[in-house]
PDB file of C-alpha atoms in Angstrom:
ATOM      1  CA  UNK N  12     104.519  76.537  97.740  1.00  0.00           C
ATOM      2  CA  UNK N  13     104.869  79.479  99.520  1.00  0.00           C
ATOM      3  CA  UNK N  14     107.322  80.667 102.244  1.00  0.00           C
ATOM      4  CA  UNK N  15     105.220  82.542 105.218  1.00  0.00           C
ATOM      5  CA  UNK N  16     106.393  84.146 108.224  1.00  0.00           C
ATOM      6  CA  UNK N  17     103.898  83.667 110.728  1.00  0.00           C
ATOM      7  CA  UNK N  18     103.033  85.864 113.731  1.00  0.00           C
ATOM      8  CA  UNK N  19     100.544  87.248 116.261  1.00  0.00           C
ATOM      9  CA  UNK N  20      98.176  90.123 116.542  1.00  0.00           C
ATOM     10  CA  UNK N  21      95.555  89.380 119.012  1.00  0.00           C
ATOM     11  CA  UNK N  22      94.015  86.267 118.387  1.00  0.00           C
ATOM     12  CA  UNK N  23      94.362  86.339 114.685  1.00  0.00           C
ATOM     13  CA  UNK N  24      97.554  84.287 113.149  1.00  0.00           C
ATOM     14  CA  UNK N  25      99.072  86.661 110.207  1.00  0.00           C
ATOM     15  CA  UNK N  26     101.934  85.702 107.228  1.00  0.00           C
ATOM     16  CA  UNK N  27     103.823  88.090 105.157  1.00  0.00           C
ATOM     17  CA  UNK N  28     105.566  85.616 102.225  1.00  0.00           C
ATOM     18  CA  UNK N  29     109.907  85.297 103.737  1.00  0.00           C
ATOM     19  CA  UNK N  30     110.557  86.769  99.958  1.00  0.00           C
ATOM     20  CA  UNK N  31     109.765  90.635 101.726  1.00  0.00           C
ATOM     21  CA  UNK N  32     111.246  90.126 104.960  1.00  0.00           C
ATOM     22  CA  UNK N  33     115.313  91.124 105.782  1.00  0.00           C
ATOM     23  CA  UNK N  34     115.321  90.180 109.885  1.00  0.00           C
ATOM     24  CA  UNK N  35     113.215  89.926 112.863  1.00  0.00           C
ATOM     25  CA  UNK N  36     114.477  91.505 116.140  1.00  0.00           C
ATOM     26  CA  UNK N  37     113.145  91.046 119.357  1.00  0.00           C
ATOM     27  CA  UNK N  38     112.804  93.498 121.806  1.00  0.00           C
ATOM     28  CA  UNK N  39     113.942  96.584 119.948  1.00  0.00           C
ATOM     29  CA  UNK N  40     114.744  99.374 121.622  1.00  0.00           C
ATOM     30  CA  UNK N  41     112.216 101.991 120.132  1.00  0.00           C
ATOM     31  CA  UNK N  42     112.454 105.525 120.024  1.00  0.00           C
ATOM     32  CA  UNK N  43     109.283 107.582 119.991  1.00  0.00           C
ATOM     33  CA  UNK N  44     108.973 110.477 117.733  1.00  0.00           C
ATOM     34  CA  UNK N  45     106.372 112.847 118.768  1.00  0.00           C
ATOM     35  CA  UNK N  46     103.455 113.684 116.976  1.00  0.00           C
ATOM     36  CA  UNK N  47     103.844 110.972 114.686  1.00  0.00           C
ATOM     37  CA  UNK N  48     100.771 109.533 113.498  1.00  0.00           C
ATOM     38  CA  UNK N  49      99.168 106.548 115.561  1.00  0.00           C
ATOM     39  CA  UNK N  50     100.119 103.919 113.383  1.00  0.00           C
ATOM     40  CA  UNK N  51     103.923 104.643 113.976  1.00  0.00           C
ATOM     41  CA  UNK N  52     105.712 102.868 116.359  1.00  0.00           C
ATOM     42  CA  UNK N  53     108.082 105.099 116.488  1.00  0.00           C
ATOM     43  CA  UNK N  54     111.954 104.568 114.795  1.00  0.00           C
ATOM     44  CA  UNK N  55     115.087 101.820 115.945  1.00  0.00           C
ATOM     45  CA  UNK N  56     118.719 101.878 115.194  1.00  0.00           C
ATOM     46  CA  UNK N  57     119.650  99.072 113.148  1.00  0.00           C
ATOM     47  CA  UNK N  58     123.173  98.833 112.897  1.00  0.00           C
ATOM     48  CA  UNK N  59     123.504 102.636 112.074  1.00  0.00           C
ATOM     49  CA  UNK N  60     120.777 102.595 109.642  1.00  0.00           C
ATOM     50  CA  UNK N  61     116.991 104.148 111.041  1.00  0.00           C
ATOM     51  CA  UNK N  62     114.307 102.050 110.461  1.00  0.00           C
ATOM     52  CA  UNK N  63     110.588 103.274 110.711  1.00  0.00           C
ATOM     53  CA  UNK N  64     108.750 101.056 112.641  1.00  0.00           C
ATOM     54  CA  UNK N  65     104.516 100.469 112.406  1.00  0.00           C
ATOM     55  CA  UNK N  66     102.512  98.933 114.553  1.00  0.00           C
ATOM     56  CA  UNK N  67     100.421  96.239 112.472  1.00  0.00           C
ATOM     57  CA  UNK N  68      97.869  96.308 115.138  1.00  0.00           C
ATOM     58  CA  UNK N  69      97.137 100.155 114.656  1.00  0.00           C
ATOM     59  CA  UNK N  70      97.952 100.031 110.493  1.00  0.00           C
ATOM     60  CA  UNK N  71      95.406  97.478 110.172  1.00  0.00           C
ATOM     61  CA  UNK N  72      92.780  98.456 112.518  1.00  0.00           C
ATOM     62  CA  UNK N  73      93.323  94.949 114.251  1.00  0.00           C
ATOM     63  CA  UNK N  74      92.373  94.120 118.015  1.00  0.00           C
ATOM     64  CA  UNK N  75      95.819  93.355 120.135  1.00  0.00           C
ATOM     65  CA  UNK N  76      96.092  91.470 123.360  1.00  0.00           C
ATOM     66  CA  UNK N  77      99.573  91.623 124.932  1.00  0.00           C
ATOM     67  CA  UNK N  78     102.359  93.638 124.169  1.00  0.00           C
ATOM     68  CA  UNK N  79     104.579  94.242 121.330  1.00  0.00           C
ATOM     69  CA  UNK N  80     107.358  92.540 121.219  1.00  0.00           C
ATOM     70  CA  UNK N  81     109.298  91.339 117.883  1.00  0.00           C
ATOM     71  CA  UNK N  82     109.763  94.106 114.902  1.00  0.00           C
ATOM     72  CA  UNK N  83     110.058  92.257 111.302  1.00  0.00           C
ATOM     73  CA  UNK N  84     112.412  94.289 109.118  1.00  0.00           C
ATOM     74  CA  UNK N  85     111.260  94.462 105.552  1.00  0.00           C
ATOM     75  CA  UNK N  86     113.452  94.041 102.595  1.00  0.00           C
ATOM     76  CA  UNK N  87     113.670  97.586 101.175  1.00  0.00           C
ATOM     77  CA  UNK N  88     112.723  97.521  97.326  1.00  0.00           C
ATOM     78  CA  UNK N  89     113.313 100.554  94.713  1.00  0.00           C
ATOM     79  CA  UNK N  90     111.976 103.377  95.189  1.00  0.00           C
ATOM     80  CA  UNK N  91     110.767 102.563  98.396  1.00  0.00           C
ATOM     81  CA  UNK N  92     111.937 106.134 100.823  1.00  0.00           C
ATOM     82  CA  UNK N  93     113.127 104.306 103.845  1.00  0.00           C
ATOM     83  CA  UNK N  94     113.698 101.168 105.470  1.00  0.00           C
ATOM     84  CA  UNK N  95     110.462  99.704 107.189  1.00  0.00           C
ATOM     85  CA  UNK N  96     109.464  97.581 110.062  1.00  0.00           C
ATOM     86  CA  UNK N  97     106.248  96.193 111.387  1.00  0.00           C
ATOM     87  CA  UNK N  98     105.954  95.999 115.327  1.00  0.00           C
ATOM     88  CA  UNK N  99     104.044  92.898 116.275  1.00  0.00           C
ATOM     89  CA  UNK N 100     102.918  91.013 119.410  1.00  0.00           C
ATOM     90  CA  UNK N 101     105.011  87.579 118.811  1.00  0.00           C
ATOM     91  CA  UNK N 102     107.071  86.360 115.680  1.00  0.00           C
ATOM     92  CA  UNK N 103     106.416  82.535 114.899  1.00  0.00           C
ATOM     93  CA  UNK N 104     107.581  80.098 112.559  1.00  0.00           C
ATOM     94  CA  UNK N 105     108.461  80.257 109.020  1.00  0.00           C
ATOM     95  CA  UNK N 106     105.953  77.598 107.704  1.00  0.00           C
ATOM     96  CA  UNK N 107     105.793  76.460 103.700  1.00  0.00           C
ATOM     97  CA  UNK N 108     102.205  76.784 102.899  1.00  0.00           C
ATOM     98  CA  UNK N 109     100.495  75.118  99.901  1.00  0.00           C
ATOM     99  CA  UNK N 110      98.487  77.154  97.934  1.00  0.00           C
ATOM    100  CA  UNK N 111      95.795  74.739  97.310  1.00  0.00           C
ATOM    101  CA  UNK N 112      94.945  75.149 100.972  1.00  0.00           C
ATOM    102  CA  UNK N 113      94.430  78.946 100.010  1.00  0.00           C
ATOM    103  CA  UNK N 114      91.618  81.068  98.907  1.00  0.00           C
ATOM    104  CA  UNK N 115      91.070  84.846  98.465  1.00  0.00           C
ATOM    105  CA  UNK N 116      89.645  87.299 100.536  1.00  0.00           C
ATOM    106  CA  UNK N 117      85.550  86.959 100.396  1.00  0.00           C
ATOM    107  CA  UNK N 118      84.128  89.721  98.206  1.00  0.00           C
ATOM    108  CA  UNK N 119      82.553  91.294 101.997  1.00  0.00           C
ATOM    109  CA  UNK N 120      86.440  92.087 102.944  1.00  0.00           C
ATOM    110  CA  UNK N 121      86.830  94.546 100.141  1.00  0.00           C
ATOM    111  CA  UNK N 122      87.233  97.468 102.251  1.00  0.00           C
ATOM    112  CA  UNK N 123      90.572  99.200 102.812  1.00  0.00           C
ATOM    113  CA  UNK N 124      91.288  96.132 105.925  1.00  0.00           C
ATOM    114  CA  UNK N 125      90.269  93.175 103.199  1.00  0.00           C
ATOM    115  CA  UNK N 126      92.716  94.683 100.608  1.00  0.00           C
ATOM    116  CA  UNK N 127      95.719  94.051 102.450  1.00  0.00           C
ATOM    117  CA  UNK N 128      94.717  90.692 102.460  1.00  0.00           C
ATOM    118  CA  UNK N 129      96.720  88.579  99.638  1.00  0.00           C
ATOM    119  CA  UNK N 130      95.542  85.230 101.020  1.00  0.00           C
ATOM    120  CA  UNK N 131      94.102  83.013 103.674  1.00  0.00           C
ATOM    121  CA  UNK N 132      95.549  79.795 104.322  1.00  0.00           C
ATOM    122  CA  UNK N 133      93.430  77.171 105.926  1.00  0.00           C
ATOM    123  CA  UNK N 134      95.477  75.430 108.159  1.00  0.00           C
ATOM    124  CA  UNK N 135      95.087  72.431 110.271  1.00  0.00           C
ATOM    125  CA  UNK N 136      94.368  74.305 113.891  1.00  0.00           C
ATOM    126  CA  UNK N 137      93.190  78.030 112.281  1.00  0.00           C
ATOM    127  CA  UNK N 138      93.532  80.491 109.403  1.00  0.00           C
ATOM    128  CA  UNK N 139      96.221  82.092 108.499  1.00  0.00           C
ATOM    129  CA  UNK N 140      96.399  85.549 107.129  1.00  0.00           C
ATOM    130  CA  UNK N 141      98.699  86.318 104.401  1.00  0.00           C
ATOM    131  CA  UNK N 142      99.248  90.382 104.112  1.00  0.00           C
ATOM    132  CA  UNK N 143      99.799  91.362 100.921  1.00  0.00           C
ATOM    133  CA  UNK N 144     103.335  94.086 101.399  1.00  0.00           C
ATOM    134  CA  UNK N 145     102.720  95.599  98.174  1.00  0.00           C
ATOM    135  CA  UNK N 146      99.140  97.034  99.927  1.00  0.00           C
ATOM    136  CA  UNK N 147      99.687  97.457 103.565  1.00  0.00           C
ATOM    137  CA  UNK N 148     101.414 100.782 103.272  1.00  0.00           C
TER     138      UNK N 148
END
């Protein structure tokens, strides 16, 4: 069973597995640093520590409909050079998925988009994409 924090890009319901994921603000107030390249957000203060935030939307190459809104803060591992957070449209549920309801990314998605892809989760109302963290950056 796996723990999956859902949420929103477009139309498209995503997951990145709870084990990678520190906190999930909403609404954070984001600074904008310029000339940064388009998949950065930008940086927030969290609690005197900057975070660099990405927009999944641009990182991915994913269609978005509304605004950004929620920023998950990632669990920073060794060796990784600075604390990271993913802007996204709408944070949802944490939801236990069984992973007999999961497959793997078709062999057509194995372009730099389908790598990111860990798993896809076929739930009751639609799929759910799990990103793999270990390949999204």
């Amino acid at each position: 069973m796996l723990k999956v924090l859902c949420f929103k890009s477009g139309n498209n319901l995503y997951g990145i597995e709870t084990r990678y994921v520190k906190e999930i603000n909403r609404h954070p107030e984001i600074t904008i640093i310029p000339l940064a390249p388009g998949v950065m957000a930008g940086i927030m203060n969290l609690r005197g520590q900057i975070v660099s935030l990405l927009d999944f939307a641009a990182l991915l190459g994913v269609p978005t409909t509304g605004s950004k809104k929620h920023s998950i803060v990632l669990k920073k591992e060794p060796g990784d050079p600075d604390l990271l957070a993913l802007l996204v449209e709408q944070a949802a549920d944490v939801i236990d998925v069984d992973e007999a309801v999961c497959v793997l990314p078709t062999p057509s998605l194995e372009n730099e988009y389908g790598k990111t892809i860990k798993l896809i989760a076929k739930l009751e109302q639609q799929l759910l994409i799990i990103v793999d963290k270990e390949k999204l950056f």
